[in-house]
PDB file of C-alpha atoms in Angstrom:
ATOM      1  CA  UNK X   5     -24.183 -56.825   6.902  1.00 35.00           C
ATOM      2  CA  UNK X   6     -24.510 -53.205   6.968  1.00 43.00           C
ATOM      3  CA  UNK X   7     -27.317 -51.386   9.032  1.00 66.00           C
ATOM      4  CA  UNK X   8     -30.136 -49.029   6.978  1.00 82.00           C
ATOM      5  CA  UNK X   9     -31.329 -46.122   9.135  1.00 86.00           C
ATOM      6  CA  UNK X  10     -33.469 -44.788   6.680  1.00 89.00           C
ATOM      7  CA  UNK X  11     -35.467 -48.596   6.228  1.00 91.00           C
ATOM      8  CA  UNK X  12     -35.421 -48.754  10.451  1.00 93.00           C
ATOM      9  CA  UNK X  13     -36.847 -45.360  10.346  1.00 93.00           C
ATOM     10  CA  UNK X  14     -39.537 -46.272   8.487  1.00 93.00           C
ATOM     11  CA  UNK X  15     -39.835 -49.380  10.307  1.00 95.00           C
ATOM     12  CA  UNK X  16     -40.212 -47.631  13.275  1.00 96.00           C
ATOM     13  CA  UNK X  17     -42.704 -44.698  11.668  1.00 95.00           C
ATOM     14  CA  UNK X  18     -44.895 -47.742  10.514  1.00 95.00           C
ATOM     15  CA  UNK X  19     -45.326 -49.579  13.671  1.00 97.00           C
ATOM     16  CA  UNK X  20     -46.109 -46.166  15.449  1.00 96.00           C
ATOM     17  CA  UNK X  21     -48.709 -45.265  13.345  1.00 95.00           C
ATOM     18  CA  UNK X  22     -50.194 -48.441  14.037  1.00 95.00           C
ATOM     19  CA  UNK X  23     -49.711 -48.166  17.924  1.00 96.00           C
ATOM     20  CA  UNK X  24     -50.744 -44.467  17.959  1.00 96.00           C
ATOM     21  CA  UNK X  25     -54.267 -44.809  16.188  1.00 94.00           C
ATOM     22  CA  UNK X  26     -54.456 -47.828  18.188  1.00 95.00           C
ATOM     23  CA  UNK X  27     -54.176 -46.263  21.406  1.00 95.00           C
ATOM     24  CA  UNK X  28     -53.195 -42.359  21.176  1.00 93.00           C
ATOM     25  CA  UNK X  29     -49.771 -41.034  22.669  1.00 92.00           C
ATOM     26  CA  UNK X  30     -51.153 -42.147  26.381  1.00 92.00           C
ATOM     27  CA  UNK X  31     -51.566 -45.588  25.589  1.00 95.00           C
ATOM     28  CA  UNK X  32     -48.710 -46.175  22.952  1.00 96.00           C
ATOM     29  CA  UNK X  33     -46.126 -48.074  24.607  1.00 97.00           C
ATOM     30  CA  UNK X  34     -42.042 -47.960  23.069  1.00 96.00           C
ATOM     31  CA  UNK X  35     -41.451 -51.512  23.563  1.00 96.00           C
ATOM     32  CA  UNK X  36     -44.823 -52.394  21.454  1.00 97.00           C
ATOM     33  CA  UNK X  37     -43.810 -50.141  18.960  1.00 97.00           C
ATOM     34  CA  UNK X  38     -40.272 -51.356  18.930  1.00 97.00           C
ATOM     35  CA  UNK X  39     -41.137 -54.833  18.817  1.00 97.00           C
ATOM     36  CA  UNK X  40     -43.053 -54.521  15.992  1.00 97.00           C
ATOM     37  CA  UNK X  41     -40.095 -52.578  14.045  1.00 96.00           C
ATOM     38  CA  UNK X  42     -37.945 -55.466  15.343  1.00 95.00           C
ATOM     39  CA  UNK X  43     -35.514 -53.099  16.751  1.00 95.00           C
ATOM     40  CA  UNK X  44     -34.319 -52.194  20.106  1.00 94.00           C
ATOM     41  CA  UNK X  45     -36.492 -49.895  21.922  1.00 92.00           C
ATOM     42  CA  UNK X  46     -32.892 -47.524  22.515  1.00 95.00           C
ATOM     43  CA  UNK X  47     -33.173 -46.479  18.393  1.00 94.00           C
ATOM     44  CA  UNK X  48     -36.670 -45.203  18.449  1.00 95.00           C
ATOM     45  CA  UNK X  49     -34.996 -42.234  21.154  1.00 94.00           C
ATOM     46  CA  UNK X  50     -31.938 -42.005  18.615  1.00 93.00           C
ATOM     47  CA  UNK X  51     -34.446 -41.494  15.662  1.00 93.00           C
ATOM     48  CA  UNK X  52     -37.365 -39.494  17.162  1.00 95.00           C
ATOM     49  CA  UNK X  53     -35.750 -38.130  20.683  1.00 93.00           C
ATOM     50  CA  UNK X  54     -38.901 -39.077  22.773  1.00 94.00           C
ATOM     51  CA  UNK X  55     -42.878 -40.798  21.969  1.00 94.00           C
ATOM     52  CA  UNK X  56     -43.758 -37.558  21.658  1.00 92.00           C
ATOM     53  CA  UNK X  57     -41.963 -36.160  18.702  1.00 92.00           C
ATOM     54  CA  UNK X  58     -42.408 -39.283  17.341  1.00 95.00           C
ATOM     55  CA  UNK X  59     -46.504 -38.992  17.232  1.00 93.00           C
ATOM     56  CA  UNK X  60     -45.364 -35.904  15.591  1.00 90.00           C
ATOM     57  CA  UNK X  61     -43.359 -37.256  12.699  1.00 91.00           C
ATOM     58  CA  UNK X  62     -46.399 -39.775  12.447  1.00 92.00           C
ATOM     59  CA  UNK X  63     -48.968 -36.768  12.279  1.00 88.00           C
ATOM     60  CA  UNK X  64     -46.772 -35.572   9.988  1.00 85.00           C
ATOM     61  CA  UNK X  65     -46.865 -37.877   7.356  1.00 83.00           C
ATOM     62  CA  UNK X  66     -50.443 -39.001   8.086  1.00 81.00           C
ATOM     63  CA  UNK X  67     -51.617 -36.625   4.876  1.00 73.00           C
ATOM     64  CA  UNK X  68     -49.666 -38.659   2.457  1.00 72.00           C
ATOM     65  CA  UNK X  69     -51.186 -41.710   3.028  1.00 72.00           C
ATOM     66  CA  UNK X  70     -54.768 -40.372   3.823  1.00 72.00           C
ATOM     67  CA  UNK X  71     -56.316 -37.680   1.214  1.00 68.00           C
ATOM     68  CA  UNK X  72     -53.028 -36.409  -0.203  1.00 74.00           C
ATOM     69  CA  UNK X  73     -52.273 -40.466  -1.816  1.00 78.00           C
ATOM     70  CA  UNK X  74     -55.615 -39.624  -3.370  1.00 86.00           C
ATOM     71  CA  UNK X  75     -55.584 -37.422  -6.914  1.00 87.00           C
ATOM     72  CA  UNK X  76     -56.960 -34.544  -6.778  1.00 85.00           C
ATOM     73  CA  UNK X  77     -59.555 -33.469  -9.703  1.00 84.00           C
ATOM     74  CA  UNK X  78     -60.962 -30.529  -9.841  1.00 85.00           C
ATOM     75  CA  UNK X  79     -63.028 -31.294 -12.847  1.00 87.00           C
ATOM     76  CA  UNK X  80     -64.877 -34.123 -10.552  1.00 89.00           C
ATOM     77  CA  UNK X  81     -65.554 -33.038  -7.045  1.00 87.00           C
ATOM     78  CA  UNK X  82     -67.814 -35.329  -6.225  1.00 90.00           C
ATOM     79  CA  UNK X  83     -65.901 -38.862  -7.724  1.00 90.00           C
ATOM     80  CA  UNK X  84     -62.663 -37.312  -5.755  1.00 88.00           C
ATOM     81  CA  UNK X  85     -65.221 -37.017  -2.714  1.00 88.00           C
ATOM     82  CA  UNK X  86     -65.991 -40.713  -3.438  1.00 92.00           C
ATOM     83  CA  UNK X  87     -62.277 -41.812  -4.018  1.00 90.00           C
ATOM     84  CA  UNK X  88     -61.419 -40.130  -0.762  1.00 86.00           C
ATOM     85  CA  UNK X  89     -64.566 -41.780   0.991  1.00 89.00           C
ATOM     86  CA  UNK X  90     -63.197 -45.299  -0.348  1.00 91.00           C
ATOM     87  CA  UNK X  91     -59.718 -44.996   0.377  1.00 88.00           C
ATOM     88  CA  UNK X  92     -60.376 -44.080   4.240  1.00 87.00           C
ATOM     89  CA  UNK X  93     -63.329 -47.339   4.479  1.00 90.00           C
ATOM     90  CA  UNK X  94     -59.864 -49.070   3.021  1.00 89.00           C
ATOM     91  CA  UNK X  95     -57.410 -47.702   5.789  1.00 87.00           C
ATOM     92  CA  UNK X  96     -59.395 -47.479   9.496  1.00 89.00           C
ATOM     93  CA  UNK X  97     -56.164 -47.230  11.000  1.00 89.00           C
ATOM     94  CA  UNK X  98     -55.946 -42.860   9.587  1.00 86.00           C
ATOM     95  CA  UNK X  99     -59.617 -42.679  10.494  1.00 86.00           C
ATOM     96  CA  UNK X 100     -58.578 -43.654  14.250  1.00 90.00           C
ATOM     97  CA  UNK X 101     -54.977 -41.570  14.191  1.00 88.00           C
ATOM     98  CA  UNK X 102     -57.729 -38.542  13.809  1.00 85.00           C
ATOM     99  CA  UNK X 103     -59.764 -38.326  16.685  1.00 88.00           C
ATOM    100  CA  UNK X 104     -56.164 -38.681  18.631  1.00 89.00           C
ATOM    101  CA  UNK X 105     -54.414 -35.816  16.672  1.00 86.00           C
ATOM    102  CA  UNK X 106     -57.822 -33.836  17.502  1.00 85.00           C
ATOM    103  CA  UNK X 107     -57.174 -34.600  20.981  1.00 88.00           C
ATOM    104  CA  UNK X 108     -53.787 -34.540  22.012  1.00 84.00           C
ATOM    105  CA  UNK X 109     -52.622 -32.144  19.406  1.00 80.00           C
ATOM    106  CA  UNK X 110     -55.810 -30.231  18.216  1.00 80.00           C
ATOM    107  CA  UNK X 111     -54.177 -27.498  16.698  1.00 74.00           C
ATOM    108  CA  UNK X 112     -53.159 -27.303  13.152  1.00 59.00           C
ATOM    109  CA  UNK X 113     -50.551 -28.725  11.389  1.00 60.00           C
ATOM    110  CA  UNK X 114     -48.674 -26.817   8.847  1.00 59.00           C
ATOM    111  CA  UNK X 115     -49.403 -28.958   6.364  1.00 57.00           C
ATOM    112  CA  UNK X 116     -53.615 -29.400   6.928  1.00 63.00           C
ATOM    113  CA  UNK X 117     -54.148 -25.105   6.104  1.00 66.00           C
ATOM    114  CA  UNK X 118     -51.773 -25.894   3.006  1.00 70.00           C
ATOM    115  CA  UNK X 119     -53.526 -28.933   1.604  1.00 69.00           C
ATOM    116  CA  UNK X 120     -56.669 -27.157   1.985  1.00 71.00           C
ATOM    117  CA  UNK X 121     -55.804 -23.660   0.330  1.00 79.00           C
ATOM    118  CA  UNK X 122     -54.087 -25.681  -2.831  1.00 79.00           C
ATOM    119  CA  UNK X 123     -57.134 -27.299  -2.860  1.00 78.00           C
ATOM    120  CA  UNK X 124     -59.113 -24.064  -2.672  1.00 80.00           C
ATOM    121  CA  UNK X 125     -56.961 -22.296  -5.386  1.00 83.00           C
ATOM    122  CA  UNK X 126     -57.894 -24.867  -7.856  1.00 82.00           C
ATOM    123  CA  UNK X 127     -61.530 -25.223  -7.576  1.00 81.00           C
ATOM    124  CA  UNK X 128     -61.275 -21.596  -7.518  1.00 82.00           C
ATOM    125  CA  UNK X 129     -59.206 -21.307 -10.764  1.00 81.00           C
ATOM    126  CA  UNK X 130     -62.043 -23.741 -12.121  1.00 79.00           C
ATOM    127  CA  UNK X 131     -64.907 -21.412 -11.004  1.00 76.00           C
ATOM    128  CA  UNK X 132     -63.403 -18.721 -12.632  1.00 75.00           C
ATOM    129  CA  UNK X 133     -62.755 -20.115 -15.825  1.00 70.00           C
ATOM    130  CA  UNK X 134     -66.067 -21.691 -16.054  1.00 64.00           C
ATOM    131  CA  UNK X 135     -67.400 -18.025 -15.499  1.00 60.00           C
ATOM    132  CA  UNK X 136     -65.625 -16.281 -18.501  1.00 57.00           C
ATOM    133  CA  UNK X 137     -66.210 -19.089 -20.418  1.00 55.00           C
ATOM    134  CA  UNK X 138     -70.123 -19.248 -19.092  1.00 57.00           C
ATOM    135  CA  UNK X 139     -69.962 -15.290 -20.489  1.00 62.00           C
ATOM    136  CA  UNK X 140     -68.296 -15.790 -23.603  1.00 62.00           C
ATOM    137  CA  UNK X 141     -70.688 -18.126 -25.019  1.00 65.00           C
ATOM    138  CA  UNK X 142     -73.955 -17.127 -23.039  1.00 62.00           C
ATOM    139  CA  UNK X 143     -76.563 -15.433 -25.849  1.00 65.00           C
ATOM    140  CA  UNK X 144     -77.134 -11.902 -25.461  1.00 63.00           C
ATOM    141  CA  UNK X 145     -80.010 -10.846 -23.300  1.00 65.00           C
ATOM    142  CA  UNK X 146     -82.375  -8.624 -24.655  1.00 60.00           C
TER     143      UNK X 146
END
């Protein structure tokens, strides 16, 4: 039987983002994390190099399953508030792997300033085109 990296990888990437909103990178522990990949402790260091870089990778892809997995809609701020609001009440586990990031790695991400100014752009966009619109079709004042 041949041996998938990329499905122990993700293994591994799942049962550290359980352990590290759990317990933060202090309290994560290798052989918890490798036990619950059901691997040997040795691959996590072949995969990720040390705990560290792998909190990393798991900060990493922490936007993808938190408000990136949720669609974006600029024409309904306040539902995608909503959907946002009821996917995190769904998954406690990001809401926990936030207050760790904040502390043990509170600066920025590349991806965080990116999400947000996409996000920006658009409602922007919207603004404006409500605006020429709002102009085109607004009676004349007299």
């Amino acid at each position: 039987m041949s041996r998938d990296s990329n499905a122990t990888r993700k293994r591994l990437l799942d049962a550290a983002f359980a352990e590290f909103a759990a317990y933060g990178i202090a309290g994560a522990r290798v052989d918890r994390i490798a036990e619950a990949a059901g691997v040997n402790k040795r691959l996590i260091y072949v995969h990720f190099g040390n705990k560290e870089q792998l909190f990393d990778e798991v900060l990493q892809r922490a936007p993808a399953a938190g408000a990136e997995s949720v669609p974006f809609d600029v024409e309904d701020l306040p539902g995608y508030a909503g959907a946002i609001f009821d996917h995190l009440v769904t998954r406690p586990d990001l809401m926990r792997l936030r207050p760790w990031k904040l502390l043990e790695r509170p600066s920025a991400t590349g991806l965080e300033p990116d999400a947000f100014r996409r996000k920006a752009s658009e409602v922007a966009k919207a603004r404006s085109s409500v605006a020429v619109l709002l102009r085109r079709w607004s009676p004349p004042t007299s």
